[in-house]
């Protein structure tokens, strides 16, 4: 319910108030509020889908999932690690740039899931996906991401 409320607040209040819409937009150019509005509407739809699936329920589990203290502690530590990783991402973004920060964040998130068996897939996902994302937004949509002080110093 909170996810739906958050994205609804963004779509119907924050975007119209804080994203200026120029009086004239050429016919071939999308308005500046198109992507934020698209993401917000998708967020609302996915939140409603989760709500429907949660209320619809399902067959009761045959056997209850047993958790012990060590698995609960491990999950809490992983959650704390993810919060710290997002904090480091936000702090490192101005210095190392979007690409390096997202590569490190993606690698950290995949490793926090506990998966270690598919090393080639982990490397491909954590390095390849951010590069493809950056190339798509840069060349197809003309959107620039922060380069960071380190990359500017190195001449990129």
mmCIF file with all atom_site columns, N, CA and C in Angstrom, residues 70-127:
data_model
loop_
_atom_site.group_PDB
_atom_site.id
_atom_site.type_symbol
_atom_site.label_atom_id
_atom_site.label_alt_id
_atom_site.label_comp_id
_atom_site.label_asym_id
_atom_site.label_entity_id
_atom_site.label_seq_id
_atom_site.pdbx_PDB_ins_code
_atom_site.Cartn_x
_atom_site.Cartn_y
_atom_site.Cartn_z
_atom_site.occupancy
_atom_site.B_iso_or_equiv
_atom_site.pdbx_formal_charge
_atom_site.auth_seq_id
_atom_site.auth_comp_id
_atom_site.auth_asym_id
_atom_site.auth_atom_id
_atom_site.pdbx_PDB_model_num
ATOM 1   N N  . UNK A 1 70  ? 20.414 -17.580 13.824  1.00 0.00 ? 70  UNK A N  1
ATOM 2   C CA . UNK A 1 70  ? 21.536 -17.236 12.953  1.00 0.00 ? 70  UNK A CA 1
ATOM 3   C C  . UNK A 1 70  ? 21.070 -16.746 11.586  1.00 0.00 ? 70  UNK A C  1
ATOM 4   N N  . UNK A 1 71  ? 20.004 -17.353 11.036  1.00 0.00 ? 71  UNK A N  1
ATOM 5   C CA . UNK A 1 71  ? 19.518 -16.889 9.734   1.00 0.00 ? 71  UNK A CA 1
ATOM 6   C C  . UNK A 1 71  ? 18.862 -15.518 9.856   1.00 0.00 ? 71  UNK A C  1
ATOM 7   N N  . UNK A 1 72  ? 18.174 -15.260 10.965  1.00 0.00 ? 72  UNK A N  1
ATOM 8   C CA . UNK A 1 72  ? 17.577 -13.941 11.169  1.00 0.00 ? 72  UNK A CA 1
ATOM 9   C C  . UNK A 1 72  ? 18.666 -12.892 11.317  1.00 0.00 ? 72  UNK A C  1
ATOM 10  N N  . UNK A 1 73  ? 19.701 -13.223 12.061  1.00 0.00 ? 73  UNK A N  1
ATOM 11  C CA . UNK A 1 73  ? 20.814 -12.288 12.242  1.00 0.00 ? 73  UNK A CA 1
ATOM 12  C C  . UNK A 1 73  ? 21.516 -12.025 10.911  1.00 0.00 ? 73  UNK A C  1
ATOM 13  N N  . UNK A 1 74  ? 21.680 -13.063 10.102  1.00 0.00 ? 74  UNK A N  1
ATOM 14  C CA . UNK A 1 74  ? 22.306 -12.916 8.794   1.00 0.00 ? 74  UNK A CA 1
ATOM 15  C C  . UNK A 1 74  ? 21.486 -11.996 7.895   1.00 0.00 ? 74  UNK A C  1
ATOM 16  N N  . UNK A 1 75  ? 20.172 -12.132 7.923   1.00 0.00 ? 75  UNK A N  1
ATOM 17  C CA . UNK A 1 75  ? 19.316 -11.286 7.095   1.00 0.00 ? 75  UNK A CA 1
ATOM 18  C C  . UNK A 1 75  ? 19.382 -9.826  7.549   1.00 0.00 ? 75  UNK A C  1
ATOM 19  N N  . UNK A 1 76  ? 19.421 -9.602  8.855   1.00 0.00 ? 76  UNK A N  1
ATOM 20  C CA . UNK A 1 76  ? 19.528 -8.238  9.372   1.00 0.00 ? 76  UNK A CA 1
ATOM 21  C C  . UNK A 1 76  ? 20.867 -7.632  8.955   1.00 0.00 ? 76  UNK A C  1
ATOM 22  N N  . UNK A 1 77  ? 21.936 -8.414  9.031   1.00 0.00 ? 77  UNK A N  1
ATOM 23  C CA . UNK A 1 77  ? 23.245 -7.919  8.610   1.00 0.00 ? 77  UNK A CA 1
ATOM 24  C C  . UNK A 1 77  ? 23.279 -7.626  7.108   1.00 0.00 ? 77  UNK A C  1
ATOM 25  N N  . UNK A 1 78  ? 22.630 -8.456  6.318   1.00 0.00 ? 78  UNK A N  1
ATOM 26  C CA . UNK A 1 78  ? 22.569 -8.193  4.869   1.00 0.00 ? 78  UNK A CA 1
ATOM 27  C C  . UNK A 1 78  ? 21.788 -6.914  4.583   1.00 0.00 ? 78  UNK A C  1
ATOM 28  N N  . UNK A 1 79  ? 20.684 -6.713  5.308   1.00 0.00 ? 79  UNK A N  1
ATOM 29  C CA . UNK A 1 79  ? 19.911 -5.486  5.115   1.00 0.00 ? 79  UNK A CA 1
ATOM 30  C C  . UNK A 1 79  ? 20.746 -4.271  5.490   1.00 0.00 ? 79  UNK A C  1
ATOM 31  N N  . UNK A 1 80  ? 21.456 -4.346  6.615   1.00 0.00 ? 80  UNK A N  1
ATOM 32  C CA . UNK A 1 80  ? 22.323 -3.242  7.029   1.00 0.00 ? 80  UNK A CA 1
ATOM 33  C C  . UNK A 1 80  ? 23.421 -3.014  5.996   1.00 0.00 ? 80  UNK A C  1
ATOM 34  N N  . UNK A 1 81  ? 23.967 -4.101  5.447   1.00 0.00 ? 81  UNK A N  1
ATOM 35  C CA . UNK A 1 81  ? 24.981 -3.976  4.401   1.00 0.00 ? 81  UNK A CA 1
ATOM 36  C C  . UNK A 1 81  ? 24.441 -3.289  3.157   1.00 0.00 ? 81  UNK A C  1
ATOM 37  N N  . UNK A 1 82  ? 23.207 -3.588  2.800   1.00 0.00 ? 82  UNK A N  1
ATOM 38  C CA . UNK A 1 82  ? 22.607 -2.945  1.628   1.00 0.00 ? 82  UNK A CA 1
ATOM 39  C C  . UNK A 1 82  ? 22.367 -1.457  1.867   1.00 0.00 ? 82  UNK A C  1
ATOM 40  N N  . UNK A 1 83  ? 21.919 -1.103  3.070   1.00 0.00 ? 83  UNK A N  1
ATOM 41  C CA . UNK A 1 83  ? 21.721 0.311   3.389   1.00 0.00 ? 83  UNK A CA 1
ATOM 42  C C  . UNK A 1 83  ? 23.056 1.049   3.341   1.00 0.00 ? 83  UNK A C  1
ATOM 43  N N  . UNK A 1 84  ? 24.101 0.430   3.884   1.00 0.00 ? 84  UNK A N  1
ATOM 44  C CA . UNK A 1 84  ? 25.439 1.035   3.841   1.00 0.00 ? 84  UNK A CA 1
ATOM 45  C C  . UNK A 1 84  ? 25.919 1.151   2.401   1.00 0.00 ? 84  UNK A C  1
ATOM 46  N N  . UNK A 1 85  ? 25.655 0.129   1.577   1.00 0.00 ? 85  UNK A N  1
ATOM 47  C CA . UNK A 1 85  ? 26.068 0.161   0.167   1.00 0.00 ? 85  UNK A CA 1
ATOM 48  C C  . UNK A 1 85  ? 25.394 1.311   -0.575  1.00 0.00 ? 85  UNK A C  1
ATOM 49  N N  . UNK A 1 86  ? 24.108 1.549   -0.319  1.00 0.00 ? 86  UNK A N  1
ATOM 50  C CA . UNK A 1 86  ? 23.431 2.685   -0.956  1.00 0.00 ? 86  UNK A CA 1
ATOM 51  C C  . UNK A 1 86  ? 24.009 4.007   -0.472  1.00 0.00 ? 86  UNK A C  1
ATOM 52  N N  . UNK A 1 87  ? 24.357 4.085   0.800   1.00 0.00 ? 87  UNK A N  1
ATOM 53  C CA . UNK A 1 87  ? 24.984 5.299   1.324   1.00 0.00 ? 87  UNK A CA 1
ATOM 54  C C  . UNK A 1 87  ? 26.338 5.552   0.684   1.00 0.00 ? 87  UNK A C  1
ATOM 55  N N  . UNK A 1 88  ? 27.153 4.495   0.547   1.00 0.00 ? 88  UNK A N  1
ATOM 56  C CA . UNK A 1 88  ? 28.454 4.629   -0.109  1.00 0.00 ? 88  UNK A CA 1
ATOM 57  C C  . UNK A 1 88  ? 28.260 5.010   -1.579  1.00 0.00 ? 88  UNK A C  1
ATOM 58  N N  . UNK A 1 89  ? 27.239 4.440   -2.223  1.00 0.00 ? 89  UNK A N  1
ATOM 59  C CA . UNK A 1 89  ? 26.935 4.787   -3.616  1.00 0.00 ? 89  UNK A CA 1
ATOM 60  C C  . UNK A 1 89  ? 26.654 6.280   -3.744  1.00 0.00 ? 89  UNK A C  1
ATOM 61  N N  . UNK A 1 90  ? 25.799 6.804   -2.875  1.00 0.00 ? 90  UNK A N  1
ATOM 62  C CA . UNK A 1 90  ? 25.454 8.229   -2.944  1.00 0.00 ? 90  UNK A CA 1
ATOM 63  C C  . UNK A 1 90  ? 26.654 9.116   -2.633  1.00 0.00 ? 90  UNK A C  1
ATOM 64  N N  . UNK A 1 91  ? 27.510 8.673   -1.708  1.00 0.00 ? 91  UNK A N  1
ATOM 65  C CA . UNK A 1 91  ? 28.692 9.459   -1.370  1.00 0.00 ? 91  UNK A CA 1
ATOM 66  C C  . UNK A 1 91  ? 29.743 9.392   -2.477  1.00 0.00 ? 91  UNK A C  1
ATOM 67  N N  . UNK A 1 92  ? 29.881 8.248   -3.135  1.00 0.00 ? 92  UNK A N  1
ATOM 68  C CA . UNK A 1 92  ? 30.925 8.063   -4.152  1.00 0.00 ? 92  UNK A CA 1
ATOM 69  C C  . UNK A 1 92  ? 30.524 8.621   -5.513  1.00 0.00 ? 92  UNK A C  1
ATOM 70  N N  . UNK A 1 93  ? 29.242 8.796   -5.762  1.00 0.00 ? 93  UNK A N  1
ATOM 71  C CA . UNK A 1 93  ? 28.763 9.234   -7.077  1.00 0.00 ? 93  UNK A CA 1
ATOM 72  C C  . UNK A 1 93  ? 29.423 10.521  -7.572  1.00 0.00 ? 93  UNK A C  1
ATOM 73  N N  . UNK A 1 94  ? 29.553 11.571  -6.772  1.00 0.00 ? 94  UNK A N  1
ATOM 74  C CA . UNK A 1 94  ? 30.208 12.781  -7.299  1.00 0.00 ? 94  UNK A CA 1
ATOM 75  C C  . UNK A 1 94  ? 31.698 12.595  -7.587  1.00 0.00 ? 94  UNK A C  1
ATOM 76  N N  . UNK A 1 95  ? 32.337 11.641  -6.939  1.00 0.00 ? 95  UNK A N  1
ATOM 77  C CA . UNK A 1 95  ? 33.771 11.471  -7.108  1.00 0.00 ? 95  UNK A CA 1
ATOM 78  C C  . UNK A 1 95  ? 34.135 10.501  -8.222  1.00 0.00 ? 95  UNK A C  1
ATOM 79  N N  . UNK A 1 96  ? 33.495 9.340   -8.271  1.00 0.00 ? 96  UNK A N  1
ATOM 80  C CA . UNK A 1 96  ? 33.875 8.334   -9.264  1.00 0.00 ? 96  UNK A CA 1
ATOM 81  C C  . UNK A 1 96  ? 32.955 8.320   -10.477 1.00 0.00 ? 96  UNK A C  1
ATOM 82  N N  . UNK A 1 97  ? 31.833 8.998   -10.414 1.00 0.00 ? 97  UNK A N  1
ATOM 83  C CA . UNK A 1 97  ? 30.916 9.042   -11.542 1.00 0.00 ? 97  UNK A CA 1
ATOM 84  C C  . UNK A 1 97  ? 29.866 7.949   -11.478 1.00 0.00 ? 97  UNK A C  1
ATOM 85  N N  . UNK A 1 98  ? 28.885 8.086   -12.347 1.00 0.00 ? 98  UNK A N  1
ATOM 86  C CA . UNK A 1 98  ? 27.737 7.185   -12.337 1.00 0.00 ? 98  UNK A CA 1
ATOM 87  C C  . UNK A 1 98  ? 28.132 5.761   -12.682 1.00 0.00 ? 98  UNK A C  1
ATOM 88  N N  . UNK A 1 99  ? 28.922 5.583   -13.722 1.00 0.00 ? 99  UNK A N  1
ATOM 89  C CA . UNK A 1 99  ? 29.208 4.233   -14.217 1.00 0.00 ? 99  UNK A CA 1
ATOM 90  C C  . UNK A 1 99  ? 29.944 3.388   -13.178 1.00 0.00 ? 99  UNK A C  1
ATOM 91  N N  . UNK A 1 100 ? 31.010 3.896   -12.632 1.00 0.00 ? 100 UNK A N  1
ATOM 92  C CA . UNK A 1 100 ? 31.778 3.120   -11.659 1.00 0.00 ? 100 UNK A CA 1
ATOM 93  C C  . UNK A 1 100 ? 30.961 2.884   -10.399 1.00 0.00 ? 100 UNK A C  1
ATOM 94  N N  . UNK A 1 101 ? 30.222 3.899   -9.960  1.00 0.00 ? 101 UNK A N  1
ATOM 95  C CA . UNK A 1 101 ? 29.407 3.758   -8.742  1.00 0.00 ? 101 UNK A CA 1
ATOM 96  C C  . UNK A 1 101 ? 28.321 2.707   -8.931  1.00 0.00 ? 101 UNK A C  1
ATOM 97  N N  . UNK A 1 102 ? 27.678 2.686   -10.104 1.00 0.00 ? 102 UNK A N  1
ATOM 98  C CA . UNK A 1 102 ? 26.616 1.705   -10.346 1.00 0.00 ? 102 UNK A CA 1
ATOM 99  C C  . UNK A 1 102 ? 27.191 0.298   -10.501 1.00 0.00 ? 102 UNK A C  1
ATOM 100 N N  . UNK A 1 103 ? 28.358 0.173   -11.116 1.00 0.00 ? 103 UNK A N  1
ATOM 101 C CA . UNK A 1 103 ? 29.000 -1.143  -11.219 1.00 0.00 ? 103 UNK A CA 1
ATOM 102 C C  . UNK A 1 103 ? 29.280 -1.697  -9.829  1.00 0.00 ? 103 UNK A C  1
ATOM 103 N N  . UNK A 1 104 ? 29.849 -0.869  -8.955  1.00 0.00 ? 104 UNK A N  1
ATOM 104 C CA . UNK A 1 104 ? 30.147 -1.314  -7.596  1.00 0.00 ? 104 UNK A CA 1
ATOM 105 C C  . UNK A 1 104 ? 28.872 -1.624  -6.808  1.00 0.00 ? 104 UNK A C  1
ATOM 106 N N  . UNK A 1 105 ? 27.840 -0.803  -6.984  1.00 0.00 ? 105 UNK A N  1
ATOM 107 C CA . UNK A 1 105 ? 26.574 -1.037  -6.283  1.00 0.00 ? 105 UNK A CA 1
ATOM 108 C C  . UNK A 1 105 ? 25.924 -2.336  -6.753  1.00 0.00 ? 105 UNK A C  1
ATOM 109 N N  . UNK A 1 106 ? 25.897 -2.567  -8.058  1.00 0.00 ? 106 UNK A N  1
ATOM 110 C CA . UNK A 1 106 ? 25.288 -3.786  -8.589  1.00 0.00 ? 106 UNK A CA 1
ATOM 111 C C  . UNK A 1 106 ? 26.042 -5.023  -8.120  1.00 0.00 ? 106 UNK A C  1
ATOM 112 N N  . UNK A 1 107 ? 27.369 -4.962  -8.154  1.00 0.00 ? 107 UNK A N  1
ATOM 113 C CA . UNK A 1 107 ? 28.164 -6.081  -7.680  1.00 0.00 ? 107 UNK A CA 1
ATOM 114 C C  . UNK A 1 107 ? 27.895 -6.352  -6.198  1.00 0.00 ? 107 UNK A C  1
ATOM 115 N N  . UNK A 1 108 ? 27.827 -5.305  -5.404  1.00 0.00 ? 108 UNK A N  1
ATOM 116 C CA . UNK A 1 108 ? 27.547 -5.463  -3.974  1.00 0.00 ? 108 UNK A CA 1
ATOM 117 C C  . UNK A 1 108 ? 26.171 -6.071  -3.747  1.00 0.00 ? 108 UNK A C  1
ATOM 118 N N  . UNK A 1 109 ? 25.165 -5.609  -4.473  1.00 0.00 ? 109 UNK A N  1
ATOM 119 C CA . UNK A 1 109 ? 23.805 -6.120  -4.281  1.00 0.00 ? 109 UNK A CA 1
ATOM 120 C C  . UNK A 1 109 ? 23.706 -7.592  -4.665  1.00 0.00 ? 109 UNK A C  1
ATOM 121 N N  . UNK A 1 110 ? 24.358 -7.979  -5.746  1.00 0.00 ? 110 UNK A N  1
ATOM 122 C CA . UNK A 1 110 ? 24.321 -9.389  -6.151  1.00 0.00 ? 110 UNK A CA 1
ATOM 123 C C  . UNK A 1 110 ? 25.028 -10.247 -5.112  1.00 0.00 ? 110 UNK A C  1
ATOM 124 N N  . UNK A 1 111 ? 26.168 -9.789  -4.627  1.00 0.00 ? 111 UNK A N  1
ATOM 125 C CA . UNK A 1 111 ? 26.896 -10.560 -3.621  1.00 0.00 ? 111 UNK A CA 1
ATOM 126 C C  . UNK A 1 111 ? 26.145 -10.608 -2.295  1.00 0.00 ? 111 UNK A C  1
ATOM 127 N N  . UNK A 1 112 ? 25.343 -9.589  -1.977  1.00 0.00 ? 112 UNK A N  1
ATOM 128 C CA . UNK A 1 112 ? 24.566 -9.589  -0.738  1.00 0.00 ? 112 UNK A CA 1
ATOM 129 C C  . UNK A 1 112 ? 23.444 -10.627 -0.766  1.00 0.00 ? 112 UNK A C  1
ATOM 130 N N  . UNK A 1 113 ? 23.058 -11.069 -1.943  1.00 0.00 ? 113 UNK A N  1
ATOM 131 C CA . UNK A 1 113 ? 22.030 -12.106 -2.014  1.00 0.00 ? 113 UNK A CA 1
ATOM 132 C C  . UNK A 1 113 ? 22.566 -13.458 -1.590  1.00 0.00 ? 113 UNK A C  1
ATOM 133 N N  . UNK A 1 114 ? 23.893 -13.590 -1.544  1.00 0.00 ? 114 UNK A N  1
ATOM 134 C CA . UNK A 1 114 ? 24.499 -14.837 -1.135  1.00 0.00 ? 114 UNK A CA 1
ATOM 135 C C  . UNK A 1 114 ? 24.905 -15.712 -2.305  1.00 0.00 ? 114 UNK A C  1
ATOM 136 N N  . UNK A 1 115 ? 24.660 -15.257 -3.515  1.00 0.00 ? 115 UNK A N  1
ATOM 137 C CA . UNK A 1 115 ? 24.992 -16.054 -4.695  1.00 0.00 ? 115 UNK A CA 1
ATOM 138 C C  . UNK A 1 115 ? 26.472 -15.911 -5.016  1.00 0.00 ? 115 UNK A C  1
ATOM 139 N N  . UNK A 1 116 ? 27.157 -17.034 -5.146  1.00 0.00 ? 116 UNK A N  1
ATOM 140 C CA . UNK A 1 116 ? 28.581 -17.023 -5.467  1.00 0.00 ? 116 UNK A CA 1
ATOM 141 C C  . UNK A 1 116 ? 28.931 -18.033 -6.564  1.00 0.00 ? 116 UNK A C  1
ATOM 142 N N  . UNK A 1 117 ? 27.974 -18.836 -7.002  1.00 0.00 ? 117 UNK A N  1
ATOM 143 C CA . UNK A 1 117 ? 28.276 -19.932 -7.920  1.00 0.00 ? 117 UNK A CA 1
ATOM 144 C C  . UNK A 1 117 ? 28.456 -19.495 -9.367  1.00 0.00 ? 117 UNK A C  1
ATOM 145 N N  . UNK A 1 118 ? 27.729 -18.517 -9.807  1.00 0.00 ? 118 UNK A N  1
ATOM 146 C CA . UNK A 1 118 ? 27.738 -18.120 -11.213 1.00 0.00 ? 118 UNK A CA 1
ATOM 147 C C  . UNK A 1 118 ? 28.598 -16.871 -11.384 1.00 0.00 ? 118 UNK A C  1
ATOM 148 N N  . UNK A 1 119 ? 29.889 -17.004 -11.256 1.00 0.00 ? 119 UNK A N  1
ATOM 149 C CA . UNK A 1 119 ? 30.785 -15.844 -11.266 1.00 0.00 ? 119 UNK A CA 1
ATOM 150 C C  . UNK A 1 119 ? 30.776 -15.111 -12.594 1.00 0.00 ? 119 UNK A C  1
ATOM 151 N N  . UNK A 1 120 ? 30.700 -15.826 -13.695 1.00 0.00 ? 120 UNK A N  1
ATOM 152 C CA . UNK A 1 120 ? 30.672 -15.172 -15.006 1.00 0.00 ? 120 UNK A CA 1
ATOM 153 C C  . UNK A 1 120 ? 29.401 -14.343 -15.160 1.00 0.00 ? 120 UNK A C  1
ATOM 154 N N  . UNK A 1 121 ? 28.269 -14.880 -14.728 1.00 0.00 ? 121 UNK A N  1
ATOM 155 C CA . UNK A 1 121 ? 27.011 -14.141 -14.807 1.00 0.00 ? 121 UNK A CA 1
ATOM 156 C C  . UNK A 1 121 ? 27.010 -12.926 -13.880 1.00 0.00 ? 121 UNK A C  1
ATOM 157 N N  . UNK A 1 122 ? 27.607 -13.091 -12.707 1.00 0.00 ? 122 UNK A N  1
ATOM 158 C CA . UNK A 1 122 ? 27.687 -11.971 -11.766 1.00 0.00 ? 122 UNK A CA 1
ATOM 159 C C  . UNK A 1 122 ? 28.520 -10.844 -12.370 1.00 0.00 ? 122 UNK A C  1
ATOM 160 N N  . UNK A 1 123 ? 29.650 -11.180 -12.963 1.00 0.00 ? 123 UNK A N  1
ATOM 161 C CA . UNK A 1 123 ? 30.506 -10.165 -13.584 1.00 0.00 ? 123 UNK A CA 1
ATOM 162 C C  . UNK A 1 123 ? 29.802 -9.513  -14.772 1.00 0.00 ? 123 UNK A C  1
ATOM 163 N N  . UNK A 1 124 ? 29.147 -10.327 -15.586 1.00 0.00 ? 124 UNK A N  1
ATOM 164 C CA . UNK A 1 124 ? 28.436 -9.790  -16.746 1.00 0.00 ? 124 UNK A CA 1
ATOM 165 C C  . UNK A 1 124 ? 27.302 -8.874  -16.316 1.00 0.00 ? 124 UNK A C  1
ATOM 166 N N  . UNK A 1 125 ? 26.571 -9.275  -15.304 1.00 0.00 ? 125 UNK A N  1
ATOM 167 C CA . UNK A 1 125 ? 25.459 -8.456  -14.819 1.00 0.00 ? 125 UNK A CA 1
ATOM 168 C C  . UNK A 1 125 ? 25.947 -7.167  -14.186 1.00 0.00 ? 125 UNK A C  1
ATOM 169 N N  . UNK A 1 126 ? 26.970 -7.255  -13.352 1.00 0.00 ? 126 UNK A N  1
ATOM 170 C CA . UNK A 1 126 ? 27.391 -6.065  -12.619 1.00 0.00 ? 126 UNK A CA 1
ATOM 171 C C  . UNK A 1 126 ? 28.206 -5.096  -13.471 1.00 0.00 ? 126 UNK A C  1
ATOM 172 N N  . UNK A 1 127 ? 28.840 -5.557  -14.531 1.00 0.00 ? 127 UNK A N  1
ATOM 173 C CA . UNK A 1 127 ? 29.605 -4.655  -15.393 1.00 0.00 ? 127 UNK A CA 1
ATOM 174 C C  . UNK A 1 127 ? 28.837 -4.359  -16.683 1.00 0.00 ? 127 UNK A C  1
#
